């Protein structure tokens, strides 16, 4: 899920955020015929109040756009991630590069801390 109307959830009233999260989940579950338990926050923005609203709406995990690894015991509703874009997974010749992708995810790539 990604919310119903895509607002920056940390910048709207808590009740409005809660309603948008619940409605999005409900619509997706109705259309898909299966549980929806994951969320990607709009713009990746989340704080404790937004994470609480996501938990109350029935989500079990959610990702922000914070780059990095998640240590054991990290809040499953405020997860960091290692997004991979074509420009960071290709060799200089433009072909997909397994070694470059592995390096990017290894923790040795600048900006990625291993916890």
XYZ file of N, CA, C and O in Angstrom:
460
model
N 0.837 -1.171 0.000
C 0.000 0.000 0.000
C 0.885 1.239 0.000
O 2.066 1.179 0.347
N 0.289 2.366 -0.364
C 1.051 3.620 -0.434
C 0.200 4.795 0.028
O 0.514 5.937 -0.265
N -0.869 4.547 0.708
C -1.879 5.486 1.198
C -2.923 5.723 0.119
O -2.730 5.358 -1.032
N -4.010 6.320 0.496
C -5.107 6.493 -0.455
C -4.913 7.684 -1.381
O -5.096 7.570 -2.584
N -4.523 8.829 -0.836
C -4.392 10.030 -1.678
C -2.969 10.569 -1.736
O -2.743 11.643 -2.266
N -2.007 9.830 -1.182
C -0.589 10.144 -1.279
C -0.150 11.431 -0.582
O 0.765 12.117 -1.046
N -0.728 11.793 0.560
C -0.223 12.974 1.267
C 1.076 12.629 2.001
O 1.375 11.457 2.250
N 1.839 13.632 2.362
C 2.985 13.424 3.237
C 2.389 13.242 4.640
O 1.882 14.178 5.245
N 2.402 12.021 5.116
C 1.646 11.646 6.317
C 2.098 12.377 7.573
O 1.295 12.579 8.488
N 3.349 12.790 7.632
C 3.839 13.508 8.809
C 3.373 14.966 8.821
O 3.551 15.658 9.816
N 2.737 15.415 7.742
C 2.338 16.815 7.638
C 0.822 17.027 7.659
O 0.345 18.125 7.386
N 0.093 15.965 7.961
C -1.371 16.085 8.024
C -1.840 15.639 9.407
O -1.102 14.976 10.130
N -3.065 15.995 9.775
C -3.580 15.559 11.078
C -3.569 14.030 11.216
O -3.791 13.306 10.232
N -3.306 13.562 12.417
C -3.209 12.122 12.679
C -4.452 11.366 12.228
O -4.355 10.279 11.657
N -5.632 11.928 12.461
C -6.881 11.255 12.067
C -6.969 11.104 10.553
O -7.423 10.075 10.052
N -6.527 12.105 9.834
C -6.546 12.046 8.365
C -5.547 11.004 7.862
O -5.853 10.240 6.936
N -4.375 10.938 8.471
C -3.378 9.925 8.093
C -3.929 8.525 8.359
O -3.835 7.641 7.498
N -4.526 8.339 9.534
C -5.081 7.033 9.886
C -6.170 6.613 8.908
O -6.212 5.459 8.464
N -7.035 7.545 8.548
C -8.113 7.235 7.608
C -7.558 6.855 6.236
O -7.997 5.887 5.619
N -6.573 7.605 5.745
C -5.994 7.315 4.440
C -5.282 5.982 4.386
O -5.350 5.258 3.392
N -4.613 5.631 5.478
C -3.926 4.340 5.537
C -4.926 3.192 5.565
O -4.763 2.195 4.859
N -5.958 3.323 6.372
C -6.979 2.269 6.469
C -7.734 2.106 5.153
O -7.972 0.974 4.706
N -8.112 3.215 4.544
C -8.870 3.160 3.294
C -8.053 2.523 2.174
O -8.549 1.669 1.436
N -6.791 2.892 2.069
C -5.927 2.313 1.043
C -5.824 0.802 1.211
O -5.982 0.038 0.257
N -5.578 0.371 2.429
C -5.463 -1.065 2.705
C -6.766 -1.787 2.376
O -6.765 -2.842 1.734
N -7.879 -1.217 2.780
C -9.182 -1.828 2.545
C -9.477 -1.971 1.045
O -9.928 -3.024 0.581
N -9.224 -0.916 0.292
C -9.476 -0.954 -1.163
C -8.609 -2.012 -1.829
O -9.087 -2.803 -2.651
N -7.326 -2.030 -1.481
C -6.424 -3.013 -2.092
C -6.831 -4.442 -1.741
O -6.835 -5.319 -2.602
N -7.185 -4.674 -0.489
C -7.595 -6.023 -0.098
C -8.859 -6.452 -0.825
O -8.975 -7.609 -1.247
N -9.776 -5.522 -1.006
C -11.011 -5.837 -1.724
C -10.711 -6.180 -3.184
O -11.232 -7.147 -3.719
N -9.852 -5.417 -3.813
C -9.532 -5.649 -5.223
C -8.667 -6.888 -5.434
O -8.827 -7.600 -6.413
N -7.742 -7.130 -4.504
C -6.817 -8.251 -4.652
C -7.350 -9.563 -4.083
O -6.885 -10.636 -4.450
N -8.294 -9.447 -3.153
C -8.820 -10.653 -2.522
C -7.817 -11.328 -1.607
O -7.883 -12.538 -1.396
N -6.907 -10.548 -1.063
C -5.909 -11.099 -0.142
C -5.431 -10.013 0.805
O -5.588 -8.833 0.526
N -4.837 -10.403 1.927
C -4.387 -9.408 2.903
C -3.272 -8.511 2.355
O -2.411 -8.965 1.607
N -3.318 -7.265 2.730
C -2.272 -6.296 2.405
C -1.665 -5.872 3.741
O -2.338 -5.259 4.557
N -0.413 -6.227 3.956
C 0.221 -5.962 5.249
C 1.481 -5.111 5.142
O 2.122 -4.851 6.159
N 1.849 -4.692 3.934
C 3.058 -3.890 3.744
C 2.700 -2.515 3.209
O 1.746 -2.350 2.460
N 3.525 -1.545 3.579
C 3.280 -0.155 3.230
C 4.596 0.512 2.864
O 5.630 0.245 3.476
N 4.546 1.371 1.877
C 5.653 2.255 1.537
C 5.132 3.667 1.756
O 4.205 4.102 1.074
N 5.704 4.375 2.732
C 5.193 5.704 3.068
C 5.379 6.685 1.897
O 6.449 6.702 1.279
N 4.377 7.497 1.610
C 4.550 8.532 0.588
C 5.745 9.425 0.938
O 5.886 9.864 2.081
N 6.599 9.621 -0.013
C 7.817 10.409 0.147
C 8.778 9.769 1.155
O 9.794 10.345 1.494
N 8.434 8.596 1.666
C 9.273 7.909 2.636
C 9.234 8.489 4.029
O 9.980 8.077 4.902
N 8.350 9.455 4.269
C 8.313 10.158 5.551
C 7.440 9.445 6.569
O 6.261 9.183 6.318
N 8.033 9.169 7.719
C 7.288 8.554 8.822
C 7.924 8.976 10.136
O 9.126 9.180 10.215
N 7.104 9.105 11.127
C 7.561 9.350 12.491
C 6.801 8.379 13.385
O 6.076 7.508 12.890
N 6.968 8.505 14.686
C 6.308 7.580 15.614
C 4.788 7.594 15.448
O 4.146 6.546 15.471
N 4.197 8.765 15.291
C 2.738 8.867 15.158
C 2.256 8.193 13.879
O 1.243 7.481 13.888
N 2.968 8.379 12.787
C 2.581 7.755 11.519
C 2.761 6.241 11.606
O 1.903 5.474 11.152
N 3.862 5.804 12.209
C 4.079 4.361 12.376
C 2.975 3.749 13.237
O 2.492 2.653 12.952
N 2.551 4.458 14.258
C 1.460 3.976 15.121
C 0.159 3.880 14.312
O -0.588 2.901 14.429
N -0.103 4.871 13.476
C -1.306 4.841 12.633
C -1.243 3.664 11.667
O -2.251 2.989 11.428
N -0.070 3.396 11.122
C 0.090 2.256 10.209
C -0.161 0.941 10.951
O -0.862 0.055 10.454
N 0.380 0.836 12.139
C 0.175 -0.375 12.951
C -1.306 -0.558 13.264
O -1.862 -1.653 13.113
N -1.966 0.532 13.662
C -3.390 0.471 13.990
C -4.250 0.151 12.773
O -5.333 -0.414 12.913
N -3.768 0.509 11.584
C -4.505 0.212 10.351
C -4.300 -1.233 9.904
O -4.914 -1.677 8.940
N -3.417 -1.959 10.591
C -3.224 -3.375 10.288
C -1.984 -3.712 9.485
O -1.778 -4.872 9.121
N -1.134 -2.729 9.216
C 0.107 -3.028 8.495
C 1.094 -3.694 9.446
O 1.157 -3.376 10.625
N 1.877 -4.621 8.917
C 2.869 -5.323 9.728
C 4.280 -4.832 9.457
O 5.176 -5.054 10.257
N 4.476 -4.201 8.300
C 5.793 -3.672 7.959
C 5.626 -2.478 7.041
O 4.650 -2.405 6.292
N 6.579 -1.552 7.110
C 6.526 -0.367 6.256
C 7.938 0.163 6.049
O 8.767 0.108 6.961
N 8.182 0.675 4.855
C 9.505 1.203 4.544
C 9.472 2.712 4.360
O 8.500 3.279 3.869
N 10.556 3.314 4.795
C 10.814 4.727 4.571
C 11.741 4.809 3.356
O 12.013 3.787 2.724
N 12.248 5.977 3.060
C 13.269 6.081 2.016
C 14.645 6.316 2.626
O 15.577 6.664 1.916
N 14.765 6.105 3.950
C 16.094 6.167 4.560
C 16.930 5.034 3.996
O 16.497 3.884 3.968
N 18.129 5.343 3.531
C 19.019 4.360 2.939
C 19.759 3.606 4.032
O 20.251 4.220 4.981
N 19.829 2.312 3.931
C 20.654 1.538 4.843
C 20.039 0.226 5.260
O 18.955 -0.149 4.821
N 20.777 -0.456 6.101
C 20.381 -1.753 6.624
C 19.524 -1.565 7.862
O 19.579 -0.532 8.510
N 18.794 -2.599 8.215
C 17.966 -2.581 9.420
C 18.566 -3.533 10.441
O 18.684 -4.727 10.174
N 18.933 -3.014 11.600
C 19.487 -3.896 12.621
C 18.415 -4.833 13.171
O 17.219 -4.541 13.081
N 18.856 -5.916 13.754
C 17.928 -6.828 14.425
C 17.138 -6.028 15.455
O 17.690 -5.203 16.172
N 15.840 -6.207 15.469
C 14.997 -5.505 16.421
C 14.503 -4.144 15.941
O 13.832 -3.441 16.681
N 14.832 -3.783 14.696
C 14.355 -2.502 14.156
C 12.832 -2.492 14.112
O 12.194 -3.543 13.944
N 12.255 -1.330 14.277
C 10.801 -1.193 14.202
C 10.350 -1.598 12.804
O 10.746 -0.968 11.816
N 9.548 -2.641 12.660
C 9.134 -3.096 11.328
C 8.258 -2.087 10.581
O 8.000 -2.246 9.402
N 7.829 -1.036 11.273
C 7.020 -0.011 10.619
C 7.809 1.265 10.329
O 7.237 2.272 9.931
N 9.140 1.189 10.485
C 10.006 2.312 10.128
C 11.313 1.778 9.539
O 12.403 2.165 9.939
N 11.191 0.900 8.559
C 12.357 0.253 7.989
C 13.091 1.144 6.982
O 12.473 1.855 6.199
N 14.408 1.054 7.018
C 15.244 1.664 5.988
C 15.280 0.705 4.813
O 14.834 -0.441 4.921
N 15.832 1.145 3.697
C 15.924 0.231 2.559
C 17.114 0.585 1.688
O 17.654 1.675 1.751
N 17.491 -0.362 0.896
C 18.558 -0.183 -0.082
C 17.909 -0.254 -1.451
O 17.782 -1.334 -2.024
N 17.463 0.883 -1.924
C 16.826 0.867 -3.235
C 17.908 0.763 -4.305
O 18.996 1.282 -4.166
N 17.593 0.050 -5.328
C 18.539 -0.175 -6.410
C 17.960 0.439 -7.671
O 16.854 0.102 -8.098
N 18.709 1.330 -8.247
C 18.290 1.967 -9.486
C 19.196 1.487 -10.609
O 20.328 1.067 -10.371
N 18.707 1.561 -11.817
C 19.471 1.079 -12.965
C 20.865 1.697 -13.009
O 21.846 1.015 -13.291
N 20.972 2.977 -12.691
C 22.268 3.641 -12.779
C 23.268 3.104 -11.767
O 24.476 3.218 -11.969
N 22.812 2.507 -10.684
C 23.730 2.004 -9.665
C 23.958 0.504 -9.775
O 24.721 -0.055 -8.997
N 23.324 -0.161 -10.710
C 23.476 -1.606 -10.869
C 24.023 -1.968 -12.250
O 24.021 -3.115 -12.630
N 24.499 -0.980 -12.970
C 25.025 -1.223 -14.313
C 26.522 -0.947 -14.359
O 27.029 -0.096 -13.645
N 27.182 -1.662 -15.241
C 28.610 -1.438 -15.454
C 28.796 -0.164 -16.276
O 27.834 0.424 -16.762
N 30.037 0.232 -16.458
C 30.314 1.424 -17.266
C 29.857 1.266 -18.705
O 29.551 2.235 -19.383
N 29.760 0.022 -19.160
C 29.297 -0.223 -20.534
C 27.780 -0.252 -20.627
O 27.222 -0.404 -21.703
N 27.098 -0.143 -19.478
C 25.643 -0.078 -19.483
C 24.932 -1.389 -19.244
O 23.708 -1.433 -19.202
N 25.671 -2.467 -19.070
C 25.052 -3.768 -18.831
C 24.840 -3.979 -17.340
O 25.585 -3.452 -16.514
N 23.810 -4.759 -16.997
C 23.590 -5.077 -15.593
C 24.823 -5.775 -15.046
O 25.390 -6.648 -15.703
N 25.232 -5.387 -13.852
C 26.471 -5.884 -13.269
C 26.211 -6.502 -11.903
O 25.962 -5.789 -10.934
N 26.279 -7.816 -11.828
C 26.094 -8.501 -10.548
C 27.154 -8.071 -9.526
O 26.824 -7.823 -8.366
N 28.450 -7.954 -9.921
C 29.443 -7.501 -8.944
C 29.168 -6.082 -8.419
O 29.324 -5.814 -7.230
N 28.731 -5.186 -9.285
C 28.434 -3.816 -8.842
C 27.237 -3.805 -7.886
O 27.240 -3.110 -6.882
N 26.236 -4.600 -8.185
C 25.077 -4.700 -7.309
C 25.490 -5.278 -5.956
O 25.103 -4.762 -4.913
N 26.305 -6.327 -5.962
C 26.771 -6.929 -4.711
C 27.581 -5.924 -3.902
O 27.425 -5.823 -2.683
N 28.435 -5.146 -4.561
C 29.222 -4.129 -3.873
C 28.295 -3.090 -3.254
O 28.468 -2.672 -2.119
N 27.279 -2.683 -4.007
C 26.341 -1.671 -3.518
C 25.637 -2.143 -2.243
O 25.367 -1.368 -1.347
N 25.349 -3.426 -2.172
C 24.631 -3.973 -1.020
C 25.541 -4.516 0.072
O 25.067 -4.921 1.126
N 26.840 -4.523 -0.159
C 27.781 -5.163 0.765
C 27.984 -4.426 2.075
O 28.469 -4.995 3.041
N 27.655 -3.153 2.119
C 27.989 -2.361 3.296
C 29.274 -1.595 3.103
O 29.632 -0.750 3.910
N 29.985 -1.853 2.016
C 31.229 -1.150 1.711
C 30.966 0.086 0.850
O 31.796 0.979 0.766
N 29.818 0.102 0.217
C 29.448 1.229 -0.641
C 29.229 2.452 0.237
O 28.592 2.366 1.282
N 29.762 3.620 -0.151
C 29.596 4.820 0.675
C 28.116 5.119 0.963
O 27.288 5.060 0.074
N 27.838 5.401 2.213
C 26.472 5.763 2.598
C 25.648 4.611 3.122
O 24.534 4.801 3.579
N 26.175 3.404 3.054
C 25.439 2.257 3.571
C 26.175 1.724 4.790
O 27.301 1.265 4.684
N 25.547 1.816 5.924
C 26.156 1.293 7.142
C 25.593 -0.071 7.478
O 24.402 -0.300 7.350
N 26.445 -0.988 7.856
C 25.982 -2.309 8.270
C 25.801 -2.279 9.769
O 26.721 -1.967 10.512
N 24.594 -2.596 10.218
C 24.299 -2.595 11.652
C 24.216 -4.009 12.164
O 23.811 -4.889 11.534
